[in-house]
Amino acid sequence: MVTRATPSTVELTQGGSVRGEVLSESAERVVVDLGFTILQVPRDSVARIVKDAASTATDAITGADLYSTDPIARTQSVKDLVNGIGDRVVLVKTPSGLGSGFIIHQDGYLITNDHVVAGETQVTVTVFANGEKGMDKQTWENVKIVALNGDLDLALLKIETPDHRKFPTVPLGDSDELKQGQPVFAIGAPLGLERSVSQGIISLRNRLESGRMYIQTTTQINPGNSGGPLFNLRGEVVGVNNMKIVAAGAEGLGFAIPGAVLKAFLKNRDAFAYDPANPNAGFRYNKPPRPEASPPKPL
């Protein structure tokens, strides 16, 4: 009896996928048996290979780290993804400004940027859901700050609901798999324009800027997008939108915090726990100025 290997889905860097039995892999190509023909896919065109296995389904369950993954996520159009996961992106408001965020756990845990909520104690979150009569917009005022880290510019919040409501969530992807030129898109509230979608590509996966590692993207990132998700075409969050470079003649210079950094923040969230009893919790202070060096005295 001949035993066939487990079928796999080969995700492509430019979008789309092929499904079949992977016969061989090398540095140059991946060979896939589609059943009716054999296909050779150049290695640099392969984003990742997802093998079907019953055991991998447990990876999609949210664990102690508060986030989930989706090993069977498939490539879709931006339109379909926005319709399917757009209600997991939220608007975060404080008395001094606003930003975006996204829900990662069904109990109401969500991610945004530290600079969106730093120094604040009053935070509201607006959730947009597709109801029977159109868009259902609900604002929650009882929002708890769980953890903050100014150096990473990440914050973990929790919507406290009296009925212990369960929220739909987004999975986290692998930012280390990103390739230059790979399509990505963002959902957020630039300048308060809620539920705005912008699309671009990965310019560079690992751009060092001001001592931090970022994903550089041509996706439009504007004030109000801060803290919102950067998605791949499988609907996985691969980055947290953070900033853009503003300069004369500069366009398409958006930056997102890598998903790998977000996962490390969540796994170590107890180290960044917010203490409301500490008046300094959540606040960041500017570094003190250095004294100017005295000019040399003439001899």
mmCIF file with all atom_site columns, C-alpha atoms in Angstrom, residues 23-208:
data_model
loop_
_atom_site.group_PDB
_atom_site.id
_atom_site.type_symbol
_atom_site.label_atom_id
_atom_site.label_alt_id
_atom_site.label_comp_id
_atom_site.label_asym_id
_atom_site.label_entity_id
_atom_site.label_seq_id
_atom_site.pdbx_PDB_ins_code
_atom_site.Cartn_x
_atom_site.Cartn_y
_atom_site.Cartn_z
_atom_site.occupancy
_atom_site.B_iso_or_equiv
_atom_site.pdbx_formal_charge
_atom_site.auth_seq_id
_atom_site.auth_comp_id
_atom_site.auth_asym_id
_atom_site.auth_atom_id
_atom_site.pdbx_PDB_model_num
ATOM 1   C CA . LEU A 1 23  ? 7.308   16.248 -3.140  1.00 0.00 ? 23  LEU A CA 1
ATOM 2   C CA . SER A 1 24  ? 10.553  18.049 -2.423  1.00 0.00 ? 24  SER A CA 1
ATOM 3   C CA . GLU A 1 25  ? 12.008  21.296 -1.129  1.00 0.00 ? 25  GLU A CA 1
ATOM 4   C CA . SER A 1 26  ? 15.341  22.925 -1.886  1.00 0.00 ? 26  SER A CA 1
ATOM 5   C CA . ALA A 1 27  ? 16.962  26.347 -1.765  1.00 0.00 ? 27  ALA A CA 1
ATOM 6   C CA . GLU A 1 28  ? 15.922  26.879 -5.396  1.00 0.00 ? 28  GLU A CA 1
ATOM 7   C CA . ARG A 1 29  ? 12.376  25.478 -5.627  1.00 0.00 ? 29  ARG A CA 1
ATOM 8   C CA . VAL A 1 30  ? 9.450   23.695 -4.039  1.00 0.00 ? 30  VAL A CA 1
ATOM 9   C CA . VAL A 1 31  ? 7.945   20.835 -6.052  1.00 0.00 ? 31  VAL A CA 1
ATOM 10  C CA . VAL A 1 32  ? 4.200   20.304 -5.560  1.00 0.00 ? 32  VAL A CA 1
ATOM 11  C CA . ASP A 1 33  ? 2.020   17.476 -6.839  1.00 0.00 ? 33  ASP A CA 1
ATOM 12  C CA . LEU A 1 34  ? -1.327  19.057 -7.736  1.00 0.00 ? 34  LEU A CA 1
ATOM 13  C CA . GLY A 1 35  ? -2.858  15.698 -8.652  1.00 0.00 ? 35  GLY A CA 1
ATOM 14  C CA . PHE A 1 36  ? -3.107  16.404 -12.367 1.00 0.00 ? 36  PHE A CA 1
ATOM 15  C CA . THR A 1 37  ? 0.354   17.924 -12.846 1.00 0.00 ? 37  THR A CA 1
ATOM 16  C CA . ILE A 1 38  ? 3.634   18.611 -11.077 1.00 0.00 ? 38  ILE A CA 1
ATOM 17  C CA . LEU A 1 39  ? 4.365   22.273 -10.321 1.00 0.00 ? 39  LEU A CA 1
ATOM 18  C CA . GLN A 1 40  ? 7.798   23.748 -9.540  1.00 0.00 ? 40  GLN A CA 1
ATOM 19  C CA . VAL A 1 41  ? 7.543   26.964 -7.515  1.00 0.00 ? 41  VAL A CA 1
ATOM 20  C CA . PRO A 1 42  ? 10.662  29.188 -7.174  1.00 0.00 ? 42  PRO A CA 1
ATOM 21  C CA . ARG A 1 43  ? 11.698  29.355 -3.535  1.00 0.00 ? 43  ARG A CA 1
ATOM 22  C CA . ASP A 1 44  ? 11.723  33.189 -3.475  1.00 0.00 ? 44  ASP A CA 1
ATOM 23  C CA . SER A 1 45  ? 8.034   33.119 -4.496  1.00 0.00 ? 45  SER A CA 1
ATOM 24  C CA . VAL A 1 46  ? 7.051   31.007 -1.478  1.00 0.00 ? 46  VAL A CA 1
ATOM 25  C CA . ALA A 1 47  ? 5.854   32.884 1.607   1.00 0.00 ? 47  ALA A CA 1
ATOM 26  C CA . ARG A 1 48  ? 5.289   29.760 3.696   1.00 0.00 ? 48  ARG A CA 1
ATOM 27  C CA . ILE A 1 49  ? 4.164   26.130 3.513   1.00 0.00 ? 49  ILE A CA 1
ATOM 28  C CA . VAL A 1 50  ? 1.250   25.092 5.739   1.00 0.00 ? 50  VAL A CA 1
ATOM 29  C CA . LYS A 1 51  ? 0.835   21.352 6.272   1.00 0.00 ? 51  LYS A CA 1
ATOM 30  C CA . ASP A 1 52  ? -2.594  19.968 7.092   1.00 0.00 ? 52  ASP A CA 1
ATOM 31  C CA . ALA A 1 53  ? -2.622  18.134 10.378  1.00 0.00 ? 53  ALA A CA 1
ATOM 32  C CA . ALA A 1 54  ? -5.310  17.576 12.960  1.00 0.00 ? 54  ALA A CA 1
ATOM 33  C CA . SER A 1 55  ? -2.898  18.386 15.734  1.00 0.00 ? 55  SER A CA 1
ATOM 34  C CA . THR A 1 56  ? -2.145  21.859 14.379  1.00 0.00 ? 56  THR A CA 1
ATOM 35  C CA . ALA A 1 57  ? -5.737  22.945 14.948  1.00 0.00 ? 57  ALA A CA 1
ATOM 36  C CA . THR A 1 58  ? -4.981  23.373 18.631  1.00 0.00 ? 58  THR A CA 1
ATOM 37  C CA . ASP A 1 59  ? -2.536  26.145 17.723  1.00 0.00 ? 59  ASP A CA 1
ATOM 38  C CA . ALA A 1 60  ? -5.497  28.353 16.841  1.00 0.00 ? 60  ALA A CA 1
ATOM 39  C CA . ILE A 1 61  ? -6.765  28.244 20.431  1.00 0.00 ? 61  ILE A CA 1
ATOM 40  C CA . THR A 1 62  ? -5.803  31.237 22.536  1.00 0.00 ? 62  THR A CA 1
ATOM 41  C CA . GLY A 1 63  ? -3.510  30.197 25.353  1.00 0.00 ? 63  GLY A CA 1
ATOM 42  C CA . ALA A 1 64  ? -1.948  31.837 28.374  1.00 0.00 ? 64  ALA A CA 1
ATOM 43  C CA . ASP A 1 65  ? -0.225  34.408 26.149  1.00 0.00 ? 65  ASP A CA 1
ATOM 44  C CA . LEU A 1 66  ? -3.654  35.877 25.211  1.00 0.00 ? 66  LEU A CA 1
ATOM 45  C CA . TYR A 1 67  ? -3.153  35.640 21.456  1.00 0.00 ? 67  TYR A CA 1
ATOM 46  C CA . SER A 1 68  ? -4.076  33.018 18.877  1.00 0.00 ? 68  SER A CA 1
ATOM 47  C CA . THR A 1 69  ? -2.679  31.810 15.567  1.00 0.00 ? 69  THR A CA 1
ATOM 48  C CA . ASP A 1 70  ? -4.471  30.293 12.603  1.00 0.00 ? 70  ASP A CA 1
ATOM 49  C CA . PRO A 1 71  ? -2.407  27.548 10.923  1.00 0.00 ? 71  PRO A CA 1
ATOM 50  C CA . ILE A 1 72  ? -5.051  26.991 8.235   1.00 0.00 ? 72  ILE A CA 1
ATOM 51  C CA . ALA A 1 73  ? -5.560  30.641 7.292   1.00 0.00 ? 73  ALA A CA 1
ATOM 52  C CA . ARG A 1 74  ? -5.737  31.058 3.530   1.00 0.00 ? 74  ARG A CA 1
ATOM 53  C CA . THR A 1 75  ? -4.964  33.953 1.239   1.00 0.00 ? 75  THR A CA 1
ATOM 54  C CA . GLN A 1 76  ? -7.983  36.094 0.383   1.00 0.00 ? 76  GLN A CA 1
ATOM 55  C CA . SER A 1 77  ? -8.716  39.425 -1.251  1.00 0.00 ? 77  SER A CA 1
ATOM 56  C CA . VAL A 1 78  ? -8.489  42.571 0.865   1.00 0.00 ? 78  VAL A CA 1
ATOM 57  C CA . LYS A 1 79  ? -12.214 43.133 0.310   1.00 0.00 ? 79  LYS A CA 1
ATOM 58  C CA . ASP A 1 80  ? -13.140 39.714 1.708   1.00 0.00 ? 80  ASP A CA 1
ATOM 59  C CA . LEU A 1 81  ? -10.749 40.050 4.625   1.00 0.00 ? 81  LEU A CA 1
ATOM 60  C CA . VAL A 1 82  ? -12.074 43.490 5.590   1.00 0.00 ? 82  VAL A CA 1
ATOM 61  C CA . ASN A 1 83  ? -15.615 42.120 5.538   1.00 0.00 ? 83  ASN A CA 1
ATOM 62  C CA . GLY A 1 84  ? -14.551 39.169 7.676   1.00 0.00 ? 84  GLY A CA 1
ATOM 63  C CA . ILE A 1 85  ? -12.254 40.722 10.267  1.00 0.00 ? 85  ILE A CA 1
ATOM 64  C CA . GLY A 1 86  ? -12.916 44.465 10.136  1.00 0.00 ? 86  GLY A CA 1
ATOM 65  C CA . ASP A 1 87  ? -15.103 44.284 13.244  1.00 0.00 ? 87  ASP A CA 1
ATOM 66  C CA . ARG A 1 88  ? -12.070 43.259 15.341  1.00 0.00 ? 88  ARG A CA 1
ATOM 67  C CA . VAL A 1 89  ? -10.384 46.638 14.765  1.00 0.00 ? 89  VAL A CA 1
ATOM 68  C CA . VAL A 1 90  ? -11.441 49.288 17.299  1.00 0.00 ? 90  VAL A CA 1
ATOM 69  C CA . LEU A 1 91  ? -11.192 53.016 17.926  1.00 0.00 ? 91  LEU A CA 1
ATOM 70  C CA . VAL A 1 92  ? -9.348  53.976 21.129  1.00 0.00 ? 92  VAL A CA 1
ATOM 71  C CA . LYS A 1 93  ? -10.057 57.399 22.648  1.00 0.00 ? 93  LYS A CA 1
ATOM 72  C CA . THR A 1 94  ? -8.644  59.338 25.598  1.00 0.00 ? 94  THR A CA 1
ATOM 73  C CA . PRO A 1 95  ? -9.271  62.931 26.733  1.00 0.00 ? 95  PRO A CA 1
ATOM 74  C CA . SER A 1 96  ? -6.119  63.998 24.871  1.00 0.00 ? 96  SER A CA 1
ATOM 75  C CA . GLY A 1 97  ? -6.441  62.118 21.589  1.00 0.00 ? 97  GLY A CA 1
ATOM 76  C CA . LEU A 1 98  ? -7.301  58.943 19.735  1.00 0.00 ? 98  LEU A CA 1
ATOM 77  C CA . GLY A 1 99  ? -5.788  55.924 18.063  1.00 0.00 ? 99  GLY A CA 1
ATOM 78  C CA . SER A 1 100 ? -6.649  52.453 16.836  1.00 0.00 ? 100 SER A CA 1
ATOM 79  C CA . GLY A 1 101 ? -6.440  48.981 18.293  1.00 0.00 ? 101 GLY A CA 1
ATOM 80  C CA . PHE A 1 102 ? -7.396  45.354 17.658  1.00 0.00 ? 102 PHE A CA 1
ATOM 81  C CA . ILE A 1 103 ? -8.945  42.608 19.772  1.00 0.00 ? 103 ILE A CA 1
ATOM 82  C CA . ILE A 1 104 ? -6.732  39.560 20.381  1.00 0.00 ? 104 ILE A CA 1
ATOM 83  C CA . HIS A 1 105 ? -8.736  37.655 23.028  1.00 0.00 ? 105 HIS A CA 1
ATOM 84  C CA . GLN A 1 106 ? -12.437 36.897 23.255  1.00 0.00 ? 106 GLN A CA 1
ATOM 85  C CA . ASP A 1 107 ? -12.602 38.269 26.803  1.00 0.00 ? 107 ASP A CA 1
ATOM 86  C CA . GLY A 1 108 ? -11.992 41.769 25.456  1.00 0.00 ? 108 GLY A CA 1
ATOM 87  C CA . TYR A 1 109 ? -8.191  42.062 25.547  1.00 0.00 ? 109 TYR A CA 1
ATOM 88  C CA . LEU A 1 110 ? -6.880  44.399 22.862  1.00 0.00 ? 110 LEU A CA 1
ATOM 89  C CA . ILE A 1 111 ? -3.635  45.936 21.669  1.00 0.00 ? 111 ILE A CA 1
ATOM 90  C CA . THR A 1 112 ? -2.775  49.560 20.914  1.00 0.00 ? 112 THR A CA 1
ATOM 91  C CA . ASN A 1 113 ? 0.289   51.805 21.152  1.00 0.00 ? 113 ASN A CA 1
ATOM 92  C CA . ASP A 1 114 ? 1.614   52.994 24.491  1.00 0.00 ? 114 ASP A CA 1
ATOM 93  C CA . HIS A 1 115 ? 1.666   56.584 23.258  1.00 0.00 ? 115 HIS A CA 1
ATOM 94  C CA . VAL A 1 116 ? -2.095  56.405 22.602  1.00 0.00 ? 116 VAL A CA 1
ATOM 95  C CA . VAL A 1 117 ? -2.914  55.852 26.296  1.00 0.00 ? 117 VAL A CA 1
ATOM 96  C CA . ALA A 1 118 ? 0.253   56.826 28.211  1.00 0.00 ? 118 ALA A CA 1
ATOM 97  C CA . GLY A 1 119 ? -0.477  59.217 31.066  1.00 0.00 ? 119 GLY A CA 1
ATOM 98  C CA . GLU A 1 120 ? -4.225  58.621 30.812  1.00 0.00 ? 120 GLU A CA 1
ATOM 99  C CA . THR A 1 121 ? -6.646  56.964 33.222  1.00 0.00 ? 121 THR A CA 1
ATOM 100 C CA . GLN A 1 122 ? -9.847  57.438 31.215  1.00 0.00 ? 122 GLN A CA 1
ATOM 101 C CA . VAL A 1 123 ? -9.936  55.283 28.077  1.00 0.00 ? 123 VAL A CA 1
ATOM 102 C CA . THR A 1 124 ? -12.902 54.433 25.869  1.00 0.00 ? 124 THR A CA 1
ATOM 103 C CA . VAL A 1 125 ? -13.052 51.834 23.092  1.00 0.00 ? 125 VAL A CA 1
ATOM 104 C CA . THR A 1 126 ? -15.515 51.857 20.204  1.00 0.00 ? 126 THR A CA 1
ATOM 105 C CA . VAL A 1 127 ? -16.294 48.518 18.556  1.00 0.00 ? 127 VAL A CA 1
ATOM 106 C CA . PHE A 1 128 ? -17.821 48.317 15.059  1.00 0.00 ? 128 PHE A CA 1
ATOM 107 C CA . ALA A 1 129 ? -19.881 45.216 14.344  1.00 0.00 ? 129 ALA A CA 1
ATOM 108 C CA . ASN A 1 130 ? -22.057 44.199 11.417  1.00 0.00 ? 130 ASN A CA 1
ATOM 109 C CA . GLY A 1 131 ? -25.586 44.021 12.817  1.00 0.00 ? 131 GLY A CA 1
ATOM 110 C CA . GLU A 1 132 ? -28.875 43.008 11.240  1.00 0.00 ? 132 GLU A CA 1
ATOM 111 C CA . LYS A 1 133 ? -29.688 46.629 10.377  1.00 0.00 ? 133 LYS A CA 1
ATOM 112 C CA . GLY A 1 134 ? -26.228 47.681 9.299   1.00 0.00 ? 134 GLY A CA 1
ATOM 113 C CA . MET A 1 135 ? -23.206 48.811 11.267  1.00 0.00 ? 135 MET A CA 1
ATOM 114 C CA . ASP A 1 136 ? -23.592 48.429 15.035  1.00 0.00 ? 136 ASP A CA 1
ATOM 115 C CA . LYS A 1 137 ? -21.357 50.968 16.760  1.00 0.00 ? 137 LYS A CA 1
ATOM 116 C CA . GLN A 1 138 ? -20.881 50.477 20.496  1.00 0.00 ? 138 GLN A CA 1
ATOM 117 C CA . THR A 1 139 ? -18.611 52.446 22.824  1.00 0.00 ? 139 THR A CA 1
ATOM 118 C CA . TRP A 1 140 ? -17.284 50.939 26.021  1.00 0.00 ? 140 TRP A CA 1
ATOM 119 C CA . GLU A 1 141 ? -16.122 53.301 28.768  1.00 0.00 ? 141 GLU A CA 1
ATOM 120 C CA . ASN A 1 142 ? -15.062 50.727 31.331  1.00 0.00 ? 142 ASN A CA 1
ATOM 121 C CA . VAL A 1 143 ? -11.657 49.938 29.824  1.00 0.00 ? 143 VAL A CA 1
ATOM 122 C CA . LYS A 1 144 ? -8.808  48.665 31.976  1.00 0.00 ? 144 LYS A CA 1
ATOM 123 C CA . ILE A 1 145 ? -5.142  49.347 31.246  1.00 0.00 ? 145 ILE A CA 1
ATOM 124 C CA . VAL A 1 146 ? -3.426  45.999 31.836  1.00 0.00 ? 146 VAL A CA 1
ATOM 125 C CA . ALA A 1 147 ? 0.169   46.531 30.710  1.00 0.00 ? 147 ALA A CA 1
ATOM 126 C CA . LEU A 1 148 ? 2.291   49.280 29.177  1.00 0.00 ? 148 LEU A CA 1
ATOM 127 C CA . ASN A 1 149 ? 5.785   49.557 27.767  1.00 0.00 ? 149 ASN A CA 1
ATOM 128 C CA . GLY A 1 150 ? 7.010   52.910 26.506  1.00 0.00 ? 150 GLY A CA 1
ATOM 129 C CA . ASP A 1 151 ? 10.218  51.539 25.015  1.00 0.00 ? 151 ASP A CA 1
ATOM 130 C CA . LEU A 1 152 ? 8.316   49.070 22.856  1.00 0.00 ? 152 LEU A CA 1
ATOM 131 C CA . ASP A 1 153 ? 5.398   51.526 22.466  1.00 0.00 ? 153 ASP A CA 1
ATOM 132 C CA . LEU A 1 154 ? 2.840   48.798 23.157  1.00 0.00 ? 154 LEU A CA 1
ATOM 133 C CA . ALA A 1 155 ? -0.156  48.677 25.476  1.00 0.00 ? 155 ALA A CA 1
ATOM 134 C CA . LEU A 1 156 ? -2.546  45.910 26.493  1.00 0.00 ? 156 LEU A CA 1
ATOM 135 C CA . LEU A 1 157 ? -6.104  46.977 27.381  1.00 0.00 ? 157 LEU A CA 1
ATOM 136 C CA . LYS A 1 158 ? -9.210  45.064 28.444  1.00 0.00 ? 158 LYS A CA 1
ATOM 137 C CA . ILE A 1 159 ? -12.851 45.940 27.844  1.00 0.00 ? 159 ILE A CA 1
ATOM 138 C CA . GLU A 1 160 ? -14.775 45.186 31.045  1.00 0.00 ? 160 GLU A CA 1
ATOM 139 C CA . THR A 1 161 ? -18.369 44.195 30.226  1.00 0.00 ? 161 THR A CA 1
ATOM 140 C CA . PRO A 1 162 ? -21.091 43.458 32.807  1.00 0.00 ? 162 PRO A CA 1
ATOM 141 C CA . ASP A 1 163 ? -22.358 40.491 30.796  1.00 0.00 ? 163 ASP A CA 1
ATOM 142 C CA . HIS A 1 164 ? -18.849 39.060 30.209  1.00 0.00 ? 164 HIS A CA 1
ATOM 143 C CA . ARG A 1 165 ? -19.323 39.434 26.471  1.00 0.00 ? 165 ARG A CA 1
ATOM 144 C CA . LYS A 1 166 ? -17.208 37.403 24.083  1.00 0.00 ? 166 LYS A CA 1
ATOM 145 C CA . PHE A 1 167 ? -15.575 39.373 21.265  1.00 0.00 ? 167 PHE A CA 1
ATOM 146 C CA . PRO A 1 168 ? -14.350 38.185 17.852  1.00 0.00 ? 168 PRO A CA 1
ATOM 147 C CA . THR A 1 169 ? -10.569 38.236 17.561  1.00 0.00 ? 169 THR A CA 1
ATOM 148 C CA . VAL A 1 170 ? -7.752  38.440 15.027  1.00 0.00 ? 170 VAL A CA 1
ATOM 149 C CA . PRO A 1 171 ? -4.887  35.909 14.880  1.00 0.00 ? 171 PRO A CA 1
ATOM 150 C CA . LEU A 1 172 ? -1.236  36.901 14.999  1.00 0.00 ? 172 LEU A CA 1
ATOM 151 C CA . GLY A 1 173 ? 1.056   35.905 12.155  1.00 0.00 ? 173 GLY A CA 1
ATOM 152 C CA . ASP A 1 174 ? 4.802   35.448 11.820  1.00 0.00 ? 174 ASP A CA 1
ATOM 153 C CA . SER A 1 175 ? 6.498   38.755 11.014  1.00 0.00 ? 175 SER A CA 1
ATOM 154 C CA . ASP A 1 176 ? 9.791   36.936 10.426  1.00 0.00 ? 176 ASP A CA 1
ATOM 155 C CA . GLU A 1 177 ? 8.276   35.379 7.286   1.00 0.00 ? 177 GLU A CA 1
ATOM 156 C CA . LEU A 1 178 ? 7.597   38.723 5.610   1.00 0.00 ? 178 LEU A CA 1
ATOM 157 C CA . LYS A 1 179 ? 9.214   39.336 2.232   1.00 0.00 ? 179 LYS A CA 1
ATOM 158 C CA . GLN A 1 180 ? 9.982   42.572 0.409   1.00 0.00 ? 180 GLN A CA 1
ATOM 159 C CA . GLY A 1 181 ? 7.188   43.370 -2.007  1.00 0.00 ? 181 GLY A CA 1
ATOM 160 C CA . GLN A 1 182 ? 4.625   41.277 -0.120  1.00 0.00 ? 182 GLN A CA 1
ATOM 161 C CA . PRO A 1 183 ? 1.154   42.894 -0.061  1.00 0.00 ? 183 PRO A CA 1
ATOM 162 C CA . VAL A 1 184 ? -0.164  44.086 3.303   1.00 0.00 ? 184 VAL A CA 1
ATOM 163 C CA . PHE A 1 185 ? -2.990  46.343 4.440   1.00 0.00 ? 185 PHE A CA 1
ATOM 164 C CA . ALA A 1 186 ? -4.065  48.379 7.458   1.00 0.00 ? 186 ALA A CA 1
ATOM 165 C CA . ILE A 1 187 ? -7.396  49.156 9.084   1.00 0.00 ? 187 ILE A CA 1
ATOM 166 C CA . GLY A 1 188 ? -7.700  52.064 11.489  1.00 0.00 ? 188 GLY A CA 1
ATOM 167 C CA . ALA A 1 189 ? -8.934  55.571 12.182  1.00 0.00 ? 189 ALA A CA 1
ATOM 168 C CA . PRO A 1 190 ? -6.525  58.053 10.534  1.00 0.00 ? 190 PRO A CA 1
ATOM 169 C CA . LEU A 1 191 ? -7.450  61.564 11.700  1.00 0.00 ? 191 LEU A CA 1
ATOM 170 C CA . GLY A 1 192 ? -10.492 59.986 13.356  1.00 0.00 ? 192 GLY A CA 1
ATOM 171 C CA . LEU A 1 193 ? -11.846 58.583 10.060  1.00 0.00 ? 193 LEU A CA 1
ATOM 172 C CA . GLU A 1 194 ? -12.894 55.274 11.549  1.00 0.00 ? 194 GLU A CA 1
ATOM 173 C CA . ARG A 1 195 ? -12.801 51.954 9.641   1.00 0.00 ? 195 ARG A CA 1
ATOM 174 C CA . SER A 1 196 ? -10.422 53.318 6.988   1.00 0.00 ? 196 SER A CA 1
ATOM 175 C CA . VAL A 1 197 ? -8.504  50.768 4.911   1.00 0.00 ? 197 VAL A CA 1
ATOM 176 C CA . SER A 1 198 ? -5.166  51.355 3.186   1.00 0.00 ? 198 SER A CA 1
ATOM 177 C CA . GLN A 1 199 ? -3.032  48.906 1.219   1.00 0.00 ? 199 GLN A CA 1
ATOM 178 C CA . GLY A 1 200 ? 0.644   48.690 0.305   1.00 0.00 ? 200 GLY A CA 1
ATOM 179 C CA . ILE A 1 201 ? 3.638   46.383 0.300   1.00 0.00 ? 201 ILE A CA 1
ATOM 180 C CA . ILE A 1 202 ? 6.492   45.497 2.600   1.00 0.00 ? 202 ILE A CA 1
ATOM 181 C CA . SER A 1 203 ? 9.388   47.831 1.825   1.00 0.00 ? 203 SER A CA 1
ATOM 182 C CA . LEU A 1 204 ? 11.723  46.183 4.336   1.00 0.00 ? 204 LEU A CA 1
ATOM 183 C CA . ARG A 1 205 ? 11.035  43.646 7.059   1.00 0.00 ? 205 ARG A CA 1
ATOM 184 C CA . ASN A 1 206 ? 13.642  44.896 9.518   1.00 0.00 ? 206 ASN A CA 1
ATOM 185 C CA . ARG A 1 207 ? 14.270  48.640 9.428   1.00 0.00 ? 207 ARG A CA 1
ATOM 186 C CA . LEU A 1 208 ? 16.176  50.101 12.390  1.00 0.00 ? 208 LEU A CA 1
#
